[in-house]
Structure formats: C-alpha cells, structure tokens
PDB file of C-alpha atoms in Angstrom:
ATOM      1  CA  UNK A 266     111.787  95.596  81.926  1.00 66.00           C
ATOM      2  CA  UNK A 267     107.916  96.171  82.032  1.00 80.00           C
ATOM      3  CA  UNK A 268     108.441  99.611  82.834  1.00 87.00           C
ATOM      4  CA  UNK A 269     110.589 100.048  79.776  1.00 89.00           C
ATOM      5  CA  UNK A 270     108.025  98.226  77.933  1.00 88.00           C
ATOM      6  CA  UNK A 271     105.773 100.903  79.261  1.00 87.00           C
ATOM      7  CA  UNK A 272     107.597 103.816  78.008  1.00 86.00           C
ATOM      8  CA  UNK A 273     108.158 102.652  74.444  1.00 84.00           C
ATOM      9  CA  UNK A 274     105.205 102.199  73.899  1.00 83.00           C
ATOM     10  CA  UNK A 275     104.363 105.940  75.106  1.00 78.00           C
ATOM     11  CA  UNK A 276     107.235 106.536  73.147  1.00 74.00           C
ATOM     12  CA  UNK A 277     105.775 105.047  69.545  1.00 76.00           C
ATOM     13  CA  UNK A 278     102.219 106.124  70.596  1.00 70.00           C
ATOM     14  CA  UNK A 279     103.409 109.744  70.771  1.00 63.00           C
ATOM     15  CA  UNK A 280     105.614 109.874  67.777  1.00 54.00           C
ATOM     16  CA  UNK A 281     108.301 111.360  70.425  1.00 48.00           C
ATOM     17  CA  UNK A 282     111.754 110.702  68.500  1.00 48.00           C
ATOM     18  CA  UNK A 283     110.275 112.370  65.188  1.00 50.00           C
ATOM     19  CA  UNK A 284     109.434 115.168  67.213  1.00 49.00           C
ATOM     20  CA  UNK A 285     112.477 115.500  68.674  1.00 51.00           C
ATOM     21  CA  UNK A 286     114.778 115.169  65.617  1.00 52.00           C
ATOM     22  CA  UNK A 287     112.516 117.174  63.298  1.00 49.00           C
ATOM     23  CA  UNK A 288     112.084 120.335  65.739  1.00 50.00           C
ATOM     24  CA  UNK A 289     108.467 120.368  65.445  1.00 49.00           C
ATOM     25  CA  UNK A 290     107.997 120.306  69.175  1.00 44.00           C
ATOM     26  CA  UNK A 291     104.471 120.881  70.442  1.00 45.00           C
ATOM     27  CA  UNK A 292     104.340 122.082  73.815  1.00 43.00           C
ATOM     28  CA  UNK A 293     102.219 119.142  75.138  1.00 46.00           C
ATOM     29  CA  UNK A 294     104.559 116.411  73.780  1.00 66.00           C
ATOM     30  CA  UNK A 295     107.692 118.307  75.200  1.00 70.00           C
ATOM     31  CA  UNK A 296     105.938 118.776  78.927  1.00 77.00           C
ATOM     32  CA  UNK A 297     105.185 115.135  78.630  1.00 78.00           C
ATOM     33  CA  UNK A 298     108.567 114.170  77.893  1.00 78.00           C
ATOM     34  CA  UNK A 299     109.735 116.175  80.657  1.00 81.00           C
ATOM     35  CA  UNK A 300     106.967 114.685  83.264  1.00 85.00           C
ATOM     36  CA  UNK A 301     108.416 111.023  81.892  1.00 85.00           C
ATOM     37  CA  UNK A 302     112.010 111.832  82.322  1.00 88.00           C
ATOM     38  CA  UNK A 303     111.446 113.583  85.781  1.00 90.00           C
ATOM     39  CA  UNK A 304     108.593 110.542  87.057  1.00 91.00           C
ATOM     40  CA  UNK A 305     111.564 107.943  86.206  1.00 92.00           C
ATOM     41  CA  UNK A 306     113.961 109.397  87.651  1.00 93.00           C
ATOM     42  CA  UNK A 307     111.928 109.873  90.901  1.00 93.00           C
ATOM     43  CA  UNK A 308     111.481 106.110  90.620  1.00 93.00           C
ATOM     44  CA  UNK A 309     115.072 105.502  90.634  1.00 94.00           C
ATOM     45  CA  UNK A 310     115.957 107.608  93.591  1.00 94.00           C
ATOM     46  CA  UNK A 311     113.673 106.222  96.061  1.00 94.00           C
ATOM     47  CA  UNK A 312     114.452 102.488  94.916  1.00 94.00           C
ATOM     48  CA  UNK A 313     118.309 103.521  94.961  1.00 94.00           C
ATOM     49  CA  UNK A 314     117.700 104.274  98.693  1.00 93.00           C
ATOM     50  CA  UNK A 315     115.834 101.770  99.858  1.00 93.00           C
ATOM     51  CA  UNK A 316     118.729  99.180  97.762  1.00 92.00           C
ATOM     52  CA  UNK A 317     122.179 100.040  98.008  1.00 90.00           C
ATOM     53  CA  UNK A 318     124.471  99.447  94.673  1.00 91.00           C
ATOM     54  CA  UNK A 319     121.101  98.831  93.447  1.00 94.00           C
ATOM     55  CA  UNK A 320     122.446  98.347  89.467  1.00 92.00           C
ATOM     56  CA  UNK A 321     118.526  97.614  88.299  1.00 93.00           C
ATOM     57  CA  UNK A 322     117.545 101.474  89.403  1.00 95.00           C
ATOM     58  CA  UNK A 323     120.694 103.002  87.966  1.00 96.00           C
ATOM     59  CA  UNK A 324     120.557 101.015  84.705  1.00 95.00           C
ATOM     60  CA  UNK A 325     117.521 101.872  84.417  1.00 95.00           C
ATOM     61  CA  UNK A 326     118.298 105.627  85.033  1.00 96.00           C
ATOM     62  CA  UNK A 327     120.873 105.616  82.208  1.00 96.00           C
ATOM     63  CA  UNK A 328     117.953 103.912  80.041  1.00 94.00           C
ATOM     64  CA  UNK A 329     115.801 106.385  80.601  1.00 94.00           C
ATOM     65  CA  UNK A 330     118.474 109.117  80.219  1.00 93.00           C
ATOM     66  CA  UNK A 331     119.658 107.697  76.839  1.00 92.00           C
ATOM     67  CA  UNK A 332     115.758 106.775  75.035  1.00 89.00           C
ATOM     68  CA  UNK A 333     113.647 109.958  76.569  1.00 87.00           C
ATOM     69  CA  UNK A 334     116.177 112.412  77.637  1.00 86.00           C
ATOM     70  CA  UNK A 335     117.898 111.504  73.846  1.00 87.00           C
ATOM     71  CA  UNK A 336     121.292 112.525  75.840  1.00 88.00           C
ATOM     72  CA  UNK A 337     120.699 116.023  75.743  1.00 89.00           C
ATOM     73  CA  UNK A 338     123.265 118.451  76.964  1.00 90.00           C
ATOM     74  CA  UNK A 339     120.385 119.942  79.053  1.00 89.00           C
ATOM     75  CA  UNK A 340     119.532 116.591  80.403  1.00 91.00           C
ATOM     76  CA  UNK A 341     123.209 115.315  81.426  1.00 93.00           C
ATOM     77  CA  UNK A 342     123.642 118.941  83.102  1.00 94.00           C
ATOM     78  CA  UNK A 343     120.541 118.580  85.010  1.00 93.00           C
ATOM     79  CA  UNK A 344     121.196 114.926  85.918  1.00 95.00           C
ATOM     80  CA  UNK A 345     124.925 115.973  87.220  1.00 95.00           C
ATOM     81  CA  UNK A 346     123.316 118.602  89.576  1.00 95.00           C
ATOM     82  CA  UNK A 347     120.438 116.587  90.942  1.00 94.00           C
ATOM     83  CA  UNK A 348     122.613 113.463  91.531  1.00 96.00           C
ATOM     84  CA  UNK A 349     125.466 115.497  93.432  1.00 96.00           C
ATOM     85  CA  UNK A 350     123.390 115.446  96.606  1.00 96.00           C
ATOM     86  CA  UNK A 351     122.943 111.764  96.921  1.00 96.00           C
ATOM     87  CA  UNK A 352     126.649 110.723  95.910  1.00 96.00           C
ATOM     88  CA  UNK A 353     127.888 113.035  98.913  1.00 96.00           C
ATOM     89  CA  UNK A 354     125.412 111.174 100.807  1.00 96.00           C
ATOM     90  CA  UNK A 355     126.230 108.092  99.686  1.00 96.00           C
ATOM     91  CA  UNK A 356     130.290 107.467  99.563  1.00 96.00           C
ATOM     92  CA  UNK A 357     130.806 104.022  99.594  1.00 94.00           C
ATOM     93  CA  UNK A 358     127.645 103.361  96.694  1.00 95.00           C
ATOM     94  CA  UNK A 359     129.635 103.068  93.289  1.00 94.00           C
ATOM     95  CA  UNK A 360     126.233 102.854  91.581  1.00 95.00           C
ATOM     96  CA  UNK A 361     126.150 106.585  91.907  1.00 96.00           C
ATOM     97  CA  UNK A 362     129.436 107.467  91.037  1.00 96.00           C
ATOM     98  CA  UNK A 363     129.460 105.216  87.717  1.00 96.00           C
ATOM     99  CA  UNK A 364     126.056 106.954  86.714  1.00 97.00           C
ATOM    100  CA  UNK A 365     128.478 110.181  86.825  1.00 96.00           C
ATOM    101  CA  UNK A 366     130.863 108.548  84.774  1.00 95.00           C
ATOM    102  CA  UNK A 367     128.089 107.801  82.301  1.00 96.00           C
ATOM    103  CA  UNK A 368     127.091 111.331  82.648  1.00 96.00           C
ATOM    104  CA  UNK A 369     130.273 112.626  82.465  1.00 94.00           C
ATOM    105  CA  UNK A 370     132.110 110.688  79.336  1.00 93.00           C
ATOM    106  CA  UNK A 371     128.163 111.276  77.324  1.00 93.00           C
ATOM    107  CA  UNK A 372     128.715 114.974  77.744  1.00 92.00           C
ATOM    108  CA  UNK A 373     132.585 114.316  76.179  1.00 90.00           C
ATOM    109  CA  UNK A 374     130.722 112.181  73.362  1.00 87.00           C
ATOM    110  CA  UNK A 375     128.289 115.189  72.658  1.00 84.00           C
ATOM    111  CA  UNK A 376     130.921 117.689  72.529  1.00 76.00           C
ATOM    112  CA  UNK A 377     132.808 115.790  70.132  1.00 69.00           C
ATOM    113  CA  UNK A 378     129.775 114.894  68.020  1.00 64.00           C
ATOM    114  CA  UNK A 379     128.606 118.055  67.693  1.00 62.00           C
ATOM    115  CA  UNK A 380     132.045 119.664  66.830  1.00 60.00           C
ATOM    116  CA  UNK A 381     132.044 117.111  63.699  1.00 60.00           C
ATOM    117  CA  UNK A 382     128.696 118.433  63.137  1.00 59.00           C
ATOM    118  CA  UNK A 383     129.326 122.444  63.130  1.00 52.00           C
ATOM    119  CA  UNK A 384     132.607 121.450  60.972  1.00 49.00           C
ATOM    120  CA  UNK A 385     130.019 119.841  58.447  1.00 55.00           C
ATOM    121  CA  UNK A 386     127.643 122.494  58.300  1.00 55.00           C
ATOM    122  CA  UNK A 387     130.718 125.998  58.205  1.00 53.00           C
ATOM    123  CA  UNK A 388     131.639 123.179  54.633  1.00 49.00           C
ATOM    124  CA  UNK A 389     128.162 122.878  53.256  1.00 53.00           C
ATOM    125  CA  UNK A 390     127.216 126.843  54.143  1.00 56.00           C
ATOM    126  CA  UNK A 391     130.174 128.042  52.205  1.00 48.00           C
ATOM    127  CA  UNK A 392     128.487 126.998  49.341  1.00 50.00           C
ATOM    128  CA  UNK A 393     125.017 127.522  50.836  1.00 54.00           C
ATOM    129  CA  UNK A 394     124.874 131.061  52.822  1.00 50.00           C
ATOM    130  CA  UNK A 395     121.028 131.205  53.295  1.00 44.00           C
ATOM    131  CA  UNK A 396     120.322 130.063  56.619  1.00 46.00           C
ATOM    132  CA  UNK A 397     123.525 128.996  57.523  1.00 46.00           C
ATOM    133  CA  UNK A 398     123.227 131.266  60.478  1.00 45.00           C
ATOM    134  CA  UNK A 399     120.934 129.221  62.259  1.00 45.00           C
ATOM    135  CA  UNK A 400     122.247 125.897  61.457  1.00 44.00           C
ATOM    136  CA  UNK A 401     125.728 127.237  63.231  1.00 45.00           C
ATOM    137  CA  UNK A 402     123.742 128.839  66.050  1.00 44.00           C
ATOM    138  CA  UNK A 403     122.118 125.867  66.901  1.00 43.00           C
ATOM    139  CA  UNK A 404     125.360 123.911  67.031  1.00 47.00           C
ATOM    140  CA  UNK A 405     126.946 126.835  68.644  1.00 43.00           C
ATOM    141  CA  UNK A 406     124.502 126.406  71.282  1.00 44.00           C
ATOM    142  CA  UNK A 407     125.400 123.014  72.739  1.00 46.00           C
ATOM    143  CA  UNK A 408     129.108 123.581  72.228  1.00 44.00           C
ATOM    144  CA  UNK A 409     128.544 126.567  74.749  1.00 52.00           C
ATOM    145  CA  UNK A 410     128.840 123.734  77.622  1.00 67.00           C
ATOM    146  CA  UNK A 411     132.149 123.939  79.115  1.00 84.00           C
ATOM    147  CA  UNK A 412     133.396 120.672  79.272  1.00 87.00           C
ATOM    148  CA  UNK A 413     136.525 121.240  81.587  1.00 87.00           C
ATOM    149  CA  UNK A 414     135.037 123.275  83.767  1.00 90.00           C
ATOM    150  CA  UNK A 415     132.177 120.018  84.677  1.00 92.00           C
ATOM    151  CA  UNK A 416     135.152 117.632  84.626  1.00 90.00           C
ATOM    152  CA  UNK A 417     137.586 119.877  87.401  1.00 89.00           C
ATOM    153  CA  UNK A 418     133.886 120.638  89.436  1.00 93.00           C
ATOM    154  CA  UNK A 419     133.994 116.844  89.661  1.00 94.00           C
ATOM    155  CA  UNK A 420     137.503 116.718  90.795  1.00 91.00           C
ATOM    156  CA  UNK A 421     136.646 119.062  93.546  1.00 93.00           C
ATOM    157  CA  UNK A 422     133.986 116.914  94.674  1.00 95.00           C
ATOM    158  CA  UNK A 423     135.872 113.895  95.288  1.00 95.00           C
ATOM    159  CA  UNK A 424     139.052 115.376  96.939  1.00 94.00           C
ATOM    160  CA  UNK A 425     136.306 117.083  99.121  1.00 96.00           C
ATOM    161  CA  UNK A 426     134.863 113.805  99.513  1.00 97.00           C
ATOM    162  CA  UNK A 427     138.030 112.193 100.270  1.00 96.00           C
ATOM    163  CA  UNK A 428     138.962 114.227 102.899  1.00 95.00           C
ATOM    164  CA  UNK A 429     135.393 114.368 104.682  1.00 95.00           C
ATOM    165  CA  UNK A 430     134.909 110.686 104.628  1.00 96.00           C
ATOM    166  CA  UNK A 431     138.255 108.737 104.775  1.00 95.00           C
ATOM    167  CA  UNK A 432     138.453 105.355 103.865  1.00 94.00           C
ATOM    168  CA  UNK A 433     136.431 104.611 101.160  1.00 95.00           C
ATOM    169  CA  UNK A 434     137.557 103.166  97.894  1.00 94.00           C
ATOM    170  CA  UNK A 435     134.929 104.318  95.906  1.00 95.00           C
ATOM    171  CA  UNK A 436     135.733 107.793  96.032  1.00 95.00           C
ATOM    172  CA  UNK A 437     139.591 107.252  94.849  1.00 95.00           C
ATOM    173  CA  UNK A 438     138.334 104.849  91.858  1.00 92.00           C
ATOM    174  CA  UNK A 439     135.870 107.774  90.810  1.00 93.00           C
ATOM    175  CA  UNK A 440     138.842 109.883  91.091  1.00 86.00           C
ATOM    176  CA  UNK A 441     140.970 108.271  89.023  1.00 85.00           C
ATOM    177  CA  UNK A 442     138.325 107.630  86.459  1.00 83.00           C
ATOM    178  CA  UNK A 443     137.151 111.433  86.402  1.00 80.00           C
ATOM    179  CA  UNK A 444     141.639 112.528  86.309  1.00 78.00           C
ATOM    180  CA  UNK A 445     142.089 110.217  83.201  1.00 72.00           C
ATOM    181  CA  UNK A 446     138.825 111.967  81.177  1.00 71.00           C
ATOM    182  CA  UNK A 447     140.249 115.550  82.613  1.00 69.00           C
ATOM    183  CA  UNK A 448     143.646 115.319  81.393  1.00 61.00           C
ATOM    184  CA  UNK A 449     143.275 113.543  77.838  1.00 49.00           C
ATOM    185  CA  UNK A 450     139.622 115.270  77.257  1.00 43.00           C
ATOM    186  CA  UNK A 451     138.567 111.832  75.387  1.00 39.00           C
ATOM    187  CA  UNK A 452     136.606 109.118  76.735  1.00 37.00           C
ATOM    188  CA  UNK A 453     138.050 106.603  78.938  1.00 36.00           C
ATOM    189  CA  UNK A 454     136.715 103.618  79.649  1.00 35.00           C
ATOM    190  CA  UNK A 455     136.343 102.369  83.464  1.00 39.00           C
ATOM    191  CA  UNK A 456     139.495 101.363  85.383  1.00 40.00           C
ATOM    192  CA  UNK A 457     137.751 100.917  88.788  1.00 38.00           C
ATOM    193  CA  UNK A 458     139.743  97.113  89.012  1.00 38.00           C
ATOM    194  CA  UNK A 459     143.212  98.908  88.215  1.00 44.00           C
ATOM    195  CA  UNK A 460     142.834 102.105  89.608  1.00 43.00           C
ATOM    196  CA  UNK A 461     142.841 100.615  92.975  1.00 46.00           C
ATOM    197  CA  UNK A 462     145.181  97.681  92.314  1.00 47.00           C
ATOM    198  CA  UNK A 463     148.161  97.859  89.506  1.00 39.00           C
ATOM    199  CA  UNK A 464     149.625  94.286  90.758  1.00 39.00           C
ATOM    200  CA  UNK A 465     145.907  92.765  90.791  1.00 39.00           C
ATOM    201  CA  UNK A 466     145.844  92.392  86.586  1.00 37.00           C
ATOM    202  CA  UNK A 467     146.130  88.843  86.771  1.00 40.00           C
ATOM    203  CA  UNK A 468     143.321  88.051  84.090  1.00 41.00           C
ATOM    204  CA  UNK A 469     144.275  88.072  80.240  1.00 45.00           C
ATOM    205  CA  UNK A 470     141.445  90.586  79.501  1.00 41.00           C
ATOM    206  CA  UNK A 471     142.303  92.848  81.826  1.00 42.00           C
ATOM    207  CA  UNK A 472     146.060  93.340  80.636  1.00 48.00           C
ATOM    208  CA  UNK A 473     144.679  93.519  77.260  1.00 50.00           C
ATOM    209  CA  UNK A 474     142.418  96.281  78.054  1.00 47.00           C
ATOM    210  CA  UNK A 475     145.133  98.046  80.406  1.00 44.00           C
ATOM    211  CA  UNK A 476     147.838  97.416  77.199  1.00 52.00           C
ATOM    212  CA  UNK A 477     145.446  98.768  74.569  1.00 49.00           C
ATOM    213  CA  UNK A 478     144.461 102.120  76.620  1.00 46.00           C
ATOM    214  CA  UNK A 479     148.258 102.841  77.826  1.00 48.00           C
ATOM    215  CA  UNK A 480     149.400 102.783  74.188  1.00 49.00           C
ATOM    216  CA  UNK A 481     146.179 104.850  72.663  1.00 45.00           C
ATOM    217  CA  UNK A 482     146.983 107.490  75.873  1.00 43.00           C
ATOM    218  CA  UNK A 483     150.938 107.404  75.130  1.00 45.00           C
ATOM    219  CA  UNK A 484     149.898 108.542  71.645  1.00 42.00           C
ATOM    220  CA  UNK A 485     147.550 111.105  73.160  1.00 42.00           C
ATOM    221  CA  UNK A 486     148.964 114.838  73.813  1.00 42.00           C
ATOM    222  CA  UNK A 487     149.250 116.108  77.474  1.00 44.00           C
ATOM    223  CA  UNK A 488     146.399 118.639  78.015  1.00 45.00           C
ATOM    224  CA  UNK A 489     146.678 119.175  81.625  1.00 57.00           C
ATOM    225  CA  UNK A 490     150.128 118.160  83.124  1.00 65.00           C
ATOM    226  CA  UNK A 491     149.269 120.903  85.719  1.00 62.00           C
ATOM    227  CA  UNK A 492     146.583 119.004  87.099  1.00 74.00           C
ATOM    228  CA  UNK A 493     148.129 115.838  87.166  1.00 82.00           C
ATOM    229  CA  UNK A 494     150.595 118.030  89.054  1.00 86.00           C
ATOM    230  CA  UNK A 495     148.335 119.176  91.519  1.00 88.00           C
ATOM    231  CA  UNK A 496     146.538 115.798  91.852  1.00 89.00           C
ATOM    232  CA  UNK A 497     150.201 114.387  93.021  1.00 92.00           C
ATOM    233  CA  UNK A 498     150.138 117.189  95.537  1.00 93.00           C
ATOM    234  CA  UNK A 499     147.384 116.314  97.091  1.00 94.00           C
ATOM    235  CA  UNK A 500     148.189 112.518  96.941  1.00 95.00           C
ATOM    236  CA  UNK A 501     151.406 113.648  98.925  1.00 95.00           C
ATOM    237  CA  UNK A 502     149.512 115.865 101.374  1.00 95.00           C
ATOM    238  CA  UNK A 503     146.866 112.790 102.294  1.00 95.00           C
ATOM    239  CA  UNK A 504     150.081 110.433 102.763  1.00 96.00           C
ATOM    240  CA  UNK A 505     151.783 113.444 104.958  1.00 95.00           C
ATOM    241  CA  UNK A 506     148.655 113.889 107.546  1.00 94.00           C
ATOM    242  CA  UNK A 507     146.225 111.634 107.458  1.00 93.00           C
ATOM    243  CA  UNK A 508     145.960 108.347 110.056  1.00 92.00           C
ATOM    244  CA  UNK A 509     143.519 106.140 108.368  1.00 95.00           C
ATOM    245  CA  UNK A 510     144.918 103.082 107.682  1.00 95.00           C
ATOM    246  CA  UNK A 511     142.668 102.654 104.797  1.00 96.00           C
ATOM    247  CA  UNK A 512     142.973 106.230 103.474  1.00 96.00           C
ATOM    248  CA  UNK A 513     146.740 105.617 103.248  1.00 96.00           C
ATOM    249  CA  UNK A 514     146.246 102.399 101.552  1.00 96.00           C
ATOM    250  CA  UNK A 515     143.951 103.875  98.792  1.00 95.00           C
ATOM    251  CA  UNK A 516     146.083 107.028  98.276  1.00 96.00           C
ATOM    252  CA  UNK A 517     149.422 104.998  97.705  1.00 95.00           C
ATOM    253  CA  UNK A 518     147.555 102.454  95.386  1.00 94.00           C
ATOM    254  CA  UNK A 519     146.336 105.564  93.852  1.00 93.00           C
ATOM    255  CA  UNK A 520     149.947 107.105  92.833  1.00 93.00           C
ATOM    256  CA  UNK A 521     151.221 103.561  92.053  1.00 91.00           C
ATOM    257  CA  UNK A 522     148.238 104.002  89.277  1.00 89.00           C
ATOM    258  CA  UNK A 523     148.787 107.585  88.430  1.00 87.00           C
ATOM    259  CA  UNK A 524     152.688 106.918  87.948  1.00 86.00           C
ATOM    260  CA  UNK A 525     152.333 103.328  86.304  1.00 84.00           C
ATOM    261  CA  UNK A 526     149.260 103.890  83.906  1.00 74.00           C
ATOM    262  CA  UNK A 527     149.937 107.323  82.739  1.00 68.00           C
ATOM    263  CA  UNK A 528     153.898 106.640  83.037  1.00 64.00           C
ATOM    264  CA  UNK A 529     154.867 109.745  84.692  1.00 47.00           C
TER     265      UNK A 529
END
C-alpha cells in the first residue's frame, strides 16, 4: 500500500494521465513512466521468488499494470513475453498463471473497446472527412494485435507444460481458462474451482456463477470447434500414454469439464 501511495503521488505530481490521454507526451515524462513501470515490475519478480503464490507481489503487478501502464496493448504484450519465463519455471505457482489470465482477458477487453471506438469515429468522419485519417489510423493501430494468435501461443504453452511437468493442477486449470477465452473470443471469468472438479459445486454461488456462464456461452456462436477438437485429442492422447497417477486424474477431470460446461 505505501508503495502505491508512492506512485500516485508521482502520478498527480507529474500530471501523467493528462499526458497520456491528451497525446502531448514529452519525452521525459514518457521515459519516466517507462523507468516506473519497469522498477515495479522488477520489485515484483524478485519478491514473487523469494514468496511463492505470493498474491501481494502479483496484485500489485496488475496495479501497477492497470494505473501506469494504463493497459496498453504495448504493455500487456510486453508483460506476456517477460512473464513466460518464470511461469515455465514455476508450474505449480497459480499466481503467475492468473496474472496471464489478467493479461490475457485485458488484451480481449482492449480489442473490443477499441473496435466500438473505430466504429464511432468511420460514423462521425462520414460527416467530418478532415482528419479522419488519423483518428482511424490510430485505432487501426492497436487493432493490429492479433488476438487469436496470443490466445493459441498460450495454448501451446500449457500442453507443452503439461507434458514436461506432469502432475500439476495448475497447468490444466490455466488450460481450461485460456480454451474457454480461445473458443468464444469474449471474456470469461475464472473457473479454476470447476475446471478441476464438476461434482465439487456444492456452494450456492458457485452453481449460480457456473448456471449464469453456461447459458450466456450456449447463446454464444462456436468460433473454434476445431480447437476444441484438437484439445479432446490431446486429452485422449495424455489418457492413452501417460503413467502419472495425477496427470490422469487432472486430464479426465479436465474432459468431464470440457464435455459438461461447454455441453459437447
């Protein structure tokens, strides 16, 4: 908290969120934003490792991410990349893995927002053509992120995961987290509790929030049946050769999920 105390007021003393929204970026405030962002997250990384499922450092990370990195396409990118590393080192540490989720479903957020936005703008330019062009460029320019591409990159990474490391639940729950985004392209929220246990649902909450998001994804179109397809596959393949007790375990609560929640 005192550190986040710290940074607001850095934050208010250099006018930083008018600077960002308005464009009129200096180069000194930008580098300092960048030193911030880059100091934090340094922070976070060595107190991560010295804590495991440390939820302080990782909070904090998102923090950070959300009131200095302002969510930036840019940002999330970069954080996916440098975080990769330490998750692969790290298997059974759902900290990590959840700050990918964040990651992940912030980048699905900005892609929608900013598709509302360059359908605002293509209505207001047809009735204002001077300097529509860079309004639309602008816009154009975060939309250039490909969305699907980050989401099946993340796939790989946990079946690779999976089959290095046996055994641990964390990857599977990531997994199935990561599948759900990849084949509705909305956000989902977290299912860690009932992607590794469909008969476990015992609280009221729970069942509400399971009932609520099987009815809004029954209404949802399809997108990707063939990578549900292929996810089965490799379900099936896991169940055909490997001997860990536990791996089994995870990958049959894992297609009792896939088949119940998604109703295939």
């Amino acid at each position: 908290l005192s550190r986040r105390w710290v940074l607001q007021q850095l934050i208010q003393e250099n006018s930083l969120p008018s600077l960002l929204t308005k464009g009129n970026l200096g180069a000194v405030p930008v580098e300092r934003i960048h030193r911030l962002v880059q100091e934090e997250m340094n922070v976070c990384s060595e107190a991560a490792e010295r804590y495991p499922s440390n939820y302080n450092a990782w909070s904090h990370r998102i923090w950070v991410i959300q009131h200095l990195g302002k969510l930036t396409v840019k940002v999330l990118l970069d954080e996916l990349s440098s975080t990769k590393y330490w998750v692969s080192m790290h298997v059974s540490d759902h900290s990590g893995f959840h700050y990918r989720q964040f990651l992940l479903k912030s980048l699905i957020g900005r892609t929608v927002t900013d598709n509302n936005a360059l359908v605002q703008n293509q209505m207001v330019n047809e009735q204002k053509e001077e300097g529509s062009a860079g309004a639309e460029a602008a816009c154009t320019e975060e939309q250039s992120m490909d969305l699907s591409y980050h989401l099946e990159k993340e796939l790989e990474l946990c079946t690779e995961l999976i089959d290095s490391y046996p055994g641990h639940e964390t990857l599977w729950s990531h997994s199935g987290d990561e599948t759900l985004s990849n084949s509705h392209h909305s956000p989902a929220t977290s299912h860690m509790a009932q992607a590794m246990d469909v008969d476990g649902l015992n609280e009221s909450s729970a069942k509400q929030g399971y009932t609520q998001e099987k009815k809004r994804l029954k209404r949802a179109p399809m997108q990707d049946s063939l990578g549900l397809e292929l996810e089965y596959k490799f379900i099936d393949n896991v169940l055909s050769t490997c001997r860990d007790v536990d791996q089994v375990r995870f990958a049959t609560a894992y297609r009792k999920w896939l088949v119940t929640f998604l109703d295939q």
